[in-house]
Amino acid sequence: MGTVITLNVENPRPFQIQWNSGELQSYSLTELKGLSIARIEPLVKLSPNVAYQISEDGSYFRAWIGFRTKALAKAWLIPVKKLVGNLSNLIDCQISELQHTGAKYEYAVECPRHKTLNKRLEALGKVAELDLERMPSQR
C-alpha cells in the first residue's frame, strides 16, 4: 500500500508514490498499469448502512455493512451472508476513523459470493434495500 505524493504530468515519470515502508518511487502511467497499481475510487454509500470501494480497474473491491447495535448485527449475519458471501468478524467501529458506513458496528465482505463486479454490486444493492435498523422477520 502506498500514497501518491506528487503528480507532475510534464515529467516522464509523473507519479511519485510513497510506500508504507517509507520508500519513495516514481512511475510512469505504463509502469503503473504493468505493476497493476490502480487508483482506488472514493467510498460509495448505497444506503446509510451499506458502502463499498473499488479500484479504477476493478481489481480491488471492499464492502462494508453497518449496524447501530451489536444485537442487530448478529441477527442479520446469516441473511446478509447468504446475499453477499463470507463476512469478517464484527468490527467495533466506535472510533469514527474506523467507520465506513457511519455505524457503530460493521461487517466487511471478506470473500464475495459472486465473481463478477456487477453481481457483487447487485447483491449489495439487495442488502441496501433491507431495513437493517430493525430485527429481521422470522420465517
GROMACS .gro file of C-alpha atoms in nm:
model
  139
    1MET     CA    1   0.000   0.000   0.000
    2GLY     CA    2   0.118   0.348  -0.074
    3THR     CA    3   0.010   0.706  -0.128
    4VAL     CA    4   0.063   0.929  -0.432
    5ILE     CA    5   0.280   1.218  -0.312
    6THR     CA    6   0.316   1.427  -0.629
    7LEU     CA    7   0.173   1.431  -0.979
    8ASN     CA    8   0.357   1.629  -1.246
    9VAL     CA    9   0.225   1.543  -1.593
   10GLU     CA   10   0.527   1.705  -1.764
   11ASN     CA   11   0.773   1.451  -1.617
   12PRO     CA   12   0.831   1.121  -1.800
   13ARG     CA   13   0.751   0.952  -1.466
   14PRO     CA   14   0.478   1.178  -1.330
   15PHE     CA   15   0.352   0.962  -1.042
   16GLN     CA   16   0.553   0.966  -0.722
   17ILE     CA   17   0.436   0.711  -0.463
   18GLN     CA   18   0.545   0.682  -0.103
   19TRP     CA   19   0.504   0.322   0.009
   20ASN     CA   20   0.411   0.226   0.364
   21SER     CA   21   0.773   0.115   0.414
   22GLY     CA   22   0.876   0.480   0.363
   23GLU     CA   23   1.034   0.417   0.022
   24LEU     CA   24   0.964   0.687  -0.238
   25GLN     CA   25   0.949   0.585  -0.608
   26SER     CA   26   0.844   0.746  -0.936
   27TYR     CA   27   0.639   0.568  -1.203
   28SER     CA   28   0.502   0.635  -1.549
   29LEU     CA   29   0.138   0.554  -1.630
   30THR     CA   30   0.253   0.249  -1.831
   31GLU     CA   31   0.460   0.124  -1.536
   32LEU     CA   32   0.165   0.167  -1.301
   33LYS     CA   33  -0.056  -0.041  -1.531
   34GLY     CA   34   0.218  -0.303  -1.574
   35LEU     CA   35   0.256  -0.336  -1.197
   36SER     CA   36  -0.126  -0.350  -1.154
   37ILE     CA   37  -0.126  -0.033  -0.945
   38ALA     CA   38  -0.462   0.137  -0.978
   39ARG     CA   39  -0.635   0.431  -0.817
   40ILE     CA   40  -0.895   0.341  -0.556
   41GLU     CA   41  -1.221   0.526  -0.608
   42PRO     CA   42  -1.378   0.719  -0.318
   43LEU     CA   43  -1.620   0.536  -0.090
   44VAL     CA   44  -1.968   0.485  -0.240
   45LYS     CA   45  -2.264   0.465   0.000
   46LEU     CA   46  -2.560   0.266  -0.131
   47SER     CA   47  -2.759   0.333   0.186
   48PRO     CA   48  -2.685   0.458   0.536
   49ASN     CA   49  -2.578   0.101   0.622
   50VAL     CA   50  -2.401  -0.022   0.305
   51ALA     CA   51  -2.083   0.115   0.146
   52TYR     CA   52  -1.820  -0.011  -0.096
   53GLN     CA   53  -1.495   0.091  -0.257
   54ILE     CA   54  -1.339  -0.035  -0.580
   55SER     CA   55  -1.026   0.040  -0.777
   56GLU     CA   56  -1.028   0.206  -1.115
   57ASP     CA   57  -0.951  -0.125  -1.287
   58GLY     CA   58  -1.190  -0.331  -1.073
   59SER     CA   59  -0.915  -0.547  -0.921
   60TYR     CA   60  -0.973  -0.416  -0.567
   61PHE     CA   61  -1.318  -0.444  -0.409
   62ARG     CA   62  -1.419  -0.392  -0.047
   63ALA     CA   63  -1.766  -0.357   0.100
   64TRP     CA   64  -1.897  -0.282   0.449
   65ILE     CA   65  -2.238  -0.337   0.609
   66GLY     CA   66  -2.304  -0.135   0.923
   67PHE     CA   67  -2.539  -0.169   1.218
   68ARG     CA   68  -2.639   0.057   1.501
   69THR     CA   69  -2.619  -0.219   1.766
   70LYS     CA   70  -2.433  -0.544   1.816
   71ALA     CA   71  -2.764  -0.731   1.856
   72LEU     CA   72  -2.885  -0.612   1.513
   73ALA     CA   73  -2.554  -0.709   1.355
   74LYS     CA   74  -2.571  -1.060   1.496
   75ALA     CA   75  -2.938  -1.101   1.398
   76TRP     CA   76  -2.865  -1.000   1.036
   77LEU     CA   77  -2.545  -1.208   0.999
   78ILE     CA   78  -2.697  -1.513   0.826
   79PRO     CA   79  -2.941  -1.333   0.591
   80VAL     CA   80  -2.671  -1.086   0.480
   81LYS     CA   81  -2.410  -1.361   0.444
   82LYS     CA   82  -2.644  -1.553   0.211
   83LEU     CA   83  -2.665  -1.250  -0.018
   84VAL     CA   84  -2.304  -1.126  -0.027
   85GLY     CA   85  -2.075  -1.410   0.084
   86ASN     CA   86  -1.833  -1.454   0.374
   87LEU     CA   87  -1.814  -1.167   0.622
   88SER     CA   88  -1.541  -1.061   0.861
   89ASN     CA   89  -1.580  -1.082   1.234
   90LEU     CA   90  -1.792  -0.798   1.369
   91ILE     CA   91  -1.580  -0.482   1.380
   92ASP     CA   92  -1.641  -0.241   1.668
   93CYS     CA   93  -1.625   0.099   1.496
   94GLN     CA   94  -1.693   0.330   1.789
   95ILE     CA   95  -1.396   0.543   1.673
   96SER     CA   96  -1.503   0.749   1.370
   97GLU     CA   97  -1.179   0.681   1.177
   98LEU     CA   98  -1.272   0.311   1.159
   99GLN     CA   99  -1.623   0.371   1.025
  100HIS     CA  100  -1.707   0.328   0.659
  101THR     CA  101  -2.085   0.339   0.689
  102GLY     CA  102  -2.114   0.568   0.989
  103ALA     CA  103  -2.249   0.282   1.203
  104LYS     CA  104  -2.107   0.166   1.536
  105TYR     CA  105  -2.064  -0.194   1.419
  106GLU     CA  106  -1.966  -0.319   1.074
  107TYR     CA  107  -1.902  -0.637   0.884
  108ALA     CA  108  -1.655  -0.626   0.597
  109VAL     CA  109  -1.724  -0.851   0.299
  110GLU     CA  110  -1.422  -1.082   0.314
  111CYS     CA  111  -1.492  -1.323   0.031
  112PRO     CA  112  -1.772  -1.212  -0.204
  113ARG     CA  113  -2.019  -1.480  -0.312
  114HIS     CA  114  -2.016  -1.362  -0.674
  115LYS     CA  115  -1.720  -1.347  -0.911
  116THR     CA  116  -1.825  -1.054  -1.132
  117LEU     CA  117  -1.834  -0.696  -1.013
  118ASN     CA  118  -2.188  -0.644  -1.149
  119LYS     CA  119  -2.323  -0.939  -0.947
  120ARG     CA  120  -2.138  -0.820  -0.634
  121LEU     CA  121  -2.291  -0.475  -0.668
  122GLU     CA  122  -2.634  -0.625  -0.737
  123ALA     CA  123  -2.612  -0.830  -0.414
  124LEU     CA  124  -2.501  -0.521  -0.220
  125GLY     CA  125  -2.798  -0.334  -0.368
  126LYS     CA  126  -3.031  -0.601  -0.230
  127VAL     CA  127  -2.873  -0.561   0.115
  128ALA     CA  128  -2.909  -0.182   0.087
  129GLU     CA  129  -3.284  -0.228   0.026
  130LEU     CA  130  -3.323  -0.420   0.355
  131ASP     CA  131  -3.429  -0.235   0.669
  132LEU     CA  132  -3.117  -0.307   0.874
  133GLU     CA  133  -3.239  -0.079   1.154
  134ARG     CA  134  -3.496  -0.342   1.260
  135MET     CA  135  -3.465  -0.706   1.354
  136PRO     CA  136  -3.509  -0.944   1.059
  137SER     CA  137  -3.854  -1.104   1.037
  138GLN     CA  138  -3.885  -1.463   1.148
  139ARG     CA  139  -3.987  -1.705   0.873
   0.00000   0.00000   0.00000
